[in-house]
GROMACS .gro file of N, CA and C in nm:
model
  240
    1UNK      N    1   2.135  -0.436   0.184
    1UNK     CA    2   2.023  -0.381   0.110
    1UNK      C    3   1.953  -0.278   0.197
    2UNK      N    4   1.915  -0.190   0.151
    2UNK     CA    5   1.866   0.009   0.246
    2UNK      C    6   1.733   0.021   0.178
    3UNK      N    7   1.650  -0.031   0.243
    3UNK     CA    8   1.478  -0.032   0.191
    3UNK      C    9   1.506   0.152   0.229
    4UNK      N   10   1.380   0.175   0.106
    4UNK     CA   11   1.388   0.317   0.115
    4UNK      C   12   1.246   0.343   0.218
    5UNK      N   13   1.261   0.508   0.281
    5UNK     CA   14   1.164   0.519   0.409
    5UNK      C   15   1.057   0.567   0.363
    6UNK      N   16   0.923   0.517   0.355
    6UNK     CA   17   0.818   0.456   0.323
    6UNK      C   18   0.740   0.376   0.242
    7UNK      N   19   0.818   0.262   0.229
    7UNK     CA   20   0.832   0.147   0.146
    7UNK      C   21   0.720   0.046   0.239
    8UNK      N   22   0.661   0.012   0.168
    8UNK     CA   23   0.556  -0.126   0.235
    8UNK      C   24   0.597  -0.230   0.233
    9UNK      N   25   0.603  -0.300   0.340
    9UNK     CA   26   0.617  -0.463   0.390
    9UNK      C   27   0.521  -0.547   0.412
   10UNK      N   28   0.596  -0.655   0.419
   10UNK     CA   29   0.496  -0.767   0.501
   10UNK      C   30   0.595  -0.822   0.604
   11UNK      N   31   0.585  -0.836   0.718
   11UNK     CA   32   0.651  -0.958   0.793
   11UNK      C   33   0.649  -1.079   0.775
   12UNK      N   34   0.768  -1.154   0.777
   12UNK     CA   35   0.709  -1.293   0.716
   12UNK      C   36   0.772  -1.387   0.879
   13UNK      N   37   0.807  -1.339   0.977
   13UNK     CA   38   0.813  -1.386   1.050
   13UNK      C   39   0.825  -1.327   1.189
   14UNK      N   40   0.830  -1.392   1.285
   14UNK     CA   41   0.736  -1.353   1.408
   14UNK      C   42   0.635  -1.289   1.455
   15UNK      N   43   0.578  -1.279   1.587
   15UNK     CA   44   0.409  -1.259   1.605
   15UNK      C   45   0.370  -1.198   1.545
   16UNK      N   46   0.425  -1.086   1.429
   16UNK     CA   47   0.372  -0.994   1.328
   16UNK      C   48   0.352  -1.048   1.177
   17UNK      N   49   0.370  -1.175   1.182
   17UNK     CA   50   0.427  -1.218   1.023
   17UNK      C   51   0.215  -1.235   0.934
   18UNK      N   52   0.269  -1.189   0.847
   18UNK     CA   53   0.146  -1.161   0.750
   18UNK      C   54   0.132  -1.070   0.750
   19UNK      N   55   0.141  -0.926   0.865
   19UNK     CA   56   0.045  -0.804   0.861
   19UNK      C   57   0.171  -0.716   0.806
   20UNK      N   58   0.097  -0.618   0.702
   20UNK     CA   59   0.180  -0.547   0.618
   20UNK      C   60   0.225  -0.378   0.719
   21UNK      N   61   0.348  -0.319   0.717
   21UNK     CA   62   0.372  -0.211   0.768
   21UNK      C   63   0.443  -0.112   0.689
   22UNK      N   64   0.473  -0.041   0.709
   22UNK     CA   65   0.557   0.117   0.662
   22UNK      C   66   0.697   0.115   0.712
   23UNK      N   67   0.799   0.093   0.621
   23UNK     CA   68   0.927   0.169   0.690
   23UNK      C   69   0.929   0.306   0.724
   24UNK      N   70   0.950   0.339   0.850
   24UNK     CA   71   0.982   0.485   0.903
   24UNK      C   72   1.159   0.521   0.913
   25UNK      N   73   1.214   0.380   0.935
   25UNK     CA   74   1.378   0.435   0.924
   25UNK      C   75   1.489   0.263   0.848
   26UNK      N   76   1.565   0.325   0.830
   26UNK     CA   77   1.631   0.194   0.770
   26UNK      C   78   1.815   0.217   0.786
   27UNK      N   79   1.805   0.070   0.813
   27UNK     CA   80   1.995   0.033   0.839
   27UNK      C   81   2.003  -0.056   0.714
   28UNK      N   82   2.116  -0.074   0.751
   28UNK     CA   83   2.203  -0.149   0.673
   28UNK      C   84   2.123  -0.341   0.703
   29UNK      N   85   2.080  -0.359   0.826
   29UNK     CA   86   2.063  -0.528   0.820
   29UNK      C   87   1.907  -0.480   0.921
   30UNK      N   88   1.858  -0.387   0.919
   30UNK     CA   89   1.734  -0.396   0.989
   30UNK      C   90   1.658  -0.280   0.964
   31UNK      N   91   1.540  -0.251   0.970
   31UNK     CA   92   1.430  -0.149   0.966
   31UNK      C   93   1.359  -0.090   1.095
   32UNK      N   94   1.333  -0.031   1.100
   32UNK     CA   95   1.241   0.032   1.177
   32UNK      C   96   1.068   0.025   1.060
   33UNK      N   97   0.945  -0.004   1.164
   33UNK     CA   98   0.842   0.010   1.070
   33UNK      C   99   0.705   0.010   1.171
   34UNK      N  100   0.632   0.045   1.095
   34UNK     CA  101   0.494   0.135   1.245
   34UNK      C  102   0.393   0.050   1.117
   35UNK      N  103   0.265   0.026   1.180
   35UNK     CA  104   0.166  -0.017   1.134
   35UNK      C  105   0.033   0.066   1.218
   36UNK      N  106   0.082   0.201   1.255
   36UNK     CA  107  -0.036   0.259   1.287
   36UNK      C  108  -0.125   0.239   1.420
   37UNK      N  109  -0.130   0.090   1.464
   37UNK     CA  110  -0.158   0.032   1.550
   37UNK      C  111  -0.135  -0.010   1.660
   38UNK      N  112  -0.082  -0.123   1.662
   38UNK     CA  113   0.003  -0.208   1.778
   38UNK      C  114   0.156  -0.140   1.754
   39UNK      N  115   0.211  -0.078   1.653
   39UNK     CA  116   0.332   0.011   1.624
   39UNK      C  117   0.303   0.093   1.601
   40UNK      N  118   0.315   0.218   1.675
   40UNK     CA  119   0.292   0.351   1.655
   40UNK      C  120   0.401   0.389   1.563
   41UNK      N  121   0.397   0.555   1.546
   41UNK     CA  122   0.486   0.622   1.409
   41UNK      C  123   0.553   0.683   1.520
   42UNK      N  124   0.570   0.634   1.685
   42UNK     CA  125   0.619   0.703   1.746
   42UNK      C  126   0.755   0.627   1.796
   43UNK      N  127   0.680   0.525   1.825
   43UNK     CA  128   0.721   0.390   1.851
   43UNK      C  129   0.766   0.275   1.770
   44UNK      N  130   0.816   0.268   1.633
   44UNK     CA  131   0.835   0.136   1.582
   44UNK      C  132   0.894   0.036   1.593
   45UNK      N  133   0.863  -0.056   1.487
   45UNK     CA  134   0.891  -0.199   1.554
   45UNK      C  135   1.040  -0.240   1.523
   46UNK      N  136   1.164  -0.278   1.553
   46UNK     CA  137   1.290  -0.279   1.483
   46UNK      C  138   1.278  -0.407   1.428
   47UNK      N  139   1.317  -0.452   1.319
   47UNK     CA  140   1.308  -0.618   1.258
   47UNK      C  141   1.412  -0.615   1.139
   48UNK      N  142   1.446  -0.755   1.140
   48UNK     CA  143   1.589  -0.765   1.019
   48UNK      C  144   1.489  -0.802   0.926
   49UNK      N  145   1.588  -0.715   0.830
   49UNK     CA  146   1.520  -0.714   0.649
   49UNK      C  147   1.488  -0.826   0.616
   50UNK      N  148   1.600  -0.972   0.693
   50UNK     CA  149   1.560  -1.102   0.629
   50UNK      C  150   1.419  -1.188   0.620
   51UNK      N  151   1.390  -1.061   0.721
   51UNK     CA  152   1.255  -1.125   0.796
   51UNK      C  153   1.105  -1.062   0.693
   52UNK      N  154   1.145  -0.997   0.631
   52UNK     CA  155   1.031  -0.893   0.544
   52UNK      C  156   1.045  -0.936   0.394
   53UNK      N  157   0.901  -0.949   0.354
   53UNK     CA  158   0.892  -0.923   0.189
   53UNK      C  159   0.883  -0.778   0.140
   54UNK      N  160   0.904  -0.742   0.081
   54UNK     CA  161   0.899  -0.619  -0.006
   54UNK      C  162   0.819  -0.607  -0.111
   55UNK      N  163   0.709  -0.496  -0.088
   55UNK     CA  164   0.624  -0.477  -0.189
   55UNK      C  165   0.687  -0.322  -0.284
   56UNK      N  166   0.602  -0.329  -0.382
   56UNK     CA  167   0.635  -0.227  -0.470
   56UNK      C  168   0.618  -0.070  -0.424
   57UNK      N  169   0.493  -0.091  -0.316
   57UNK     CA  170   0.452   0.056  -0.272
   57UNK      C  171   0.511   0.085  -0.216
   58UNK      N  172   0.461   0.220  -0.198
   58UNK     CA  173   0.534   0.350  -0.148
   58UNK      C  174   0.391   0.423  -0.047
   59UNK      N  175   0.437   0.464   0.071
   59UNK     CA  176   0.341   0.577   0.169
   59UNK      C  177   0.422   0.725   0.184
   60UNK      N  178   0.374   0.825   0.123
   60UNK     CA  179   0.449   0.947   0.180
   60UNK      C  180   0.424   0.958   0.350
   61UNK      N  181   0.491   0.971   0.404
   61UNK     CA  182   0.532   0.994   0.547
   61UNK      C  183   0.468   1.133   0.622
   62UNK      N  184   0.549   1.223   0.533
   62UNK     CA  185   0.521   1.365   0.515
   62UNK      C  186   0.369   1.406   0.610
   63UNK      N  187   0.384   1.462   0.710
   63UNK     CA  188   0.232   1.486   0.795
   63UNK      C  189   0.161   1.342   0.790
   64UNK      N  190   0.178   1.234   0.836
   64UNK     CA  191   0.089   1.162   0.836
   64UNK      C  192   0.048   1.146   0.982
   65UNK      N  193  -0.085   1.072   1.028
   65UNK     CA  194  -0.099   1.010   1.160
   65UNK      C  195  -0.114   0.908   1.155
   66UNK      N  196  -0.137   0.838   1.281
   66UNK     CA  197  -0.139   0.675   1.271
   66UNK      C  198  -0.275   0.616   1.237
   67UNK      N  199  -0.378   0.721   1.259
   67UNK     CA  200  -0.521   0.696   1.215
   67UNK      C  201  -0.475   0.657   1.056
   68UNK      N  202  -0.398   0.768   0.988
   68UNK     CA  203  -0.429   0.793   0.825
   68UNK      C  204  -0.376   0.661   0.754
   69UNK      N  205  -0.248   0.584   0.834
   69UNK     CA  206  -0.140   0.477   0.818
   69UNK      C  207  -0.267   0.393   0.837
   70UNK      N  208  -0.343   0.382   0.930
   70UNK     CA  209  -0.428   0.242   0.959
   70UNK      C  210  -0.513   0.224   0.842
   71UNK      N  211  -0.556   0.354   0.780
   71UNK     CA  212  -0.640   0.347   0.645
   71UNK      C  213  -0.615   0.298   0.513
   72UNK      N  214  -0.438   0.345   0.545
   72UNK     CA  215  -0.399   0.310   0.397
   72UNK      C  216  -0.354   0.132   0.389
   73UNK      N  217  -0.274   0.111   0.532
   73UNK     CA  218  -0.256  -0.035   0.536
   73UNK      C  219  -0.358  -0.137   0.532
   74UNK      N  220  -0.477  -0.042   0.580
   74UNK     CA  221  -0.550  -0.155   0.555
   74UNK      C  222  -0.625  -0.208   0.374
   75UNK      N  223  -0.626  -0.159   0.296
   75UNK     CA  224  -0.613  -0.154   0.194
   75UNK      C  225  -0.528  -0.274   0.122
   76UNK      N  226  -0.386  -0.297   0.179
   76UNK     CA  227  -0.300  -0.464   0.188
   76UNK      C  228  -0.386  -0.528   0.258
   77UNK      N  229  -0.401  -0.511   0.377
   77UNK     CA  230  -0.411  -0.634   0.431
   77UNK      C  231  -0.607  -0.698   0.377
   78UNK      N  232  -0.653  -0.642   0.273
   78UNK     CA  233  -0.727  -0.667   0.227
   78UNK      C  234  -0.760  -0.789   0.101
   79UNK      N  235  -0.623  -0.771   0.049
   79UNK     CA  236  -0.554  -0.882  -0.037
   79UNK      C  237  -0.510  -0.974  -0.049
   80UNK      N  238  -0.495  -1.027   0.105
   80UNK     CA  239  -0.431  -1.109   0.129
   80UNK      C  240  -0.604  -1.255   0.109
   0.00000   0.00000   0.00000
């Protein structure tokens, strides 16, 4: 399964599990994904898909910064 690149997550497991992030790149059995924060858009975090829920949204990528990512994620993690 090829999550498309800027698709919103959640981790559902390890020290990241609950906090929602951004795919920036995607394989075949793992993602790349930045949360703005503790994962930069420079730096992301690599994690297997098995490990992620999949939400419906979408982040355009396109010129973003990690300030603008922290604004929009936080918006999920508001819902919880």
């Amino acid at each position: 399964m090829k999550l498309k690149i800027g698709s919103v997550v959640m981790a559902c497991a390890g020290r990241d599990s609950g906090k929602f992030f951004v795919v920036t790149q995607s394989d075949e059995k793992c993602v790349y994904m930045a949360d703005g924060r503790e994962r930069k858009l420079d730096k992301p975090k690599r994690k297997n898909i098995k490990h992620l829920r999949i939400t419906d949204s979408m982040i355009d990528l396109n010129e973003i910064t990690d300030k603008k990512l922290r604004q929009l994620l936080s918006q999920f993690n508001s819902f919880e």
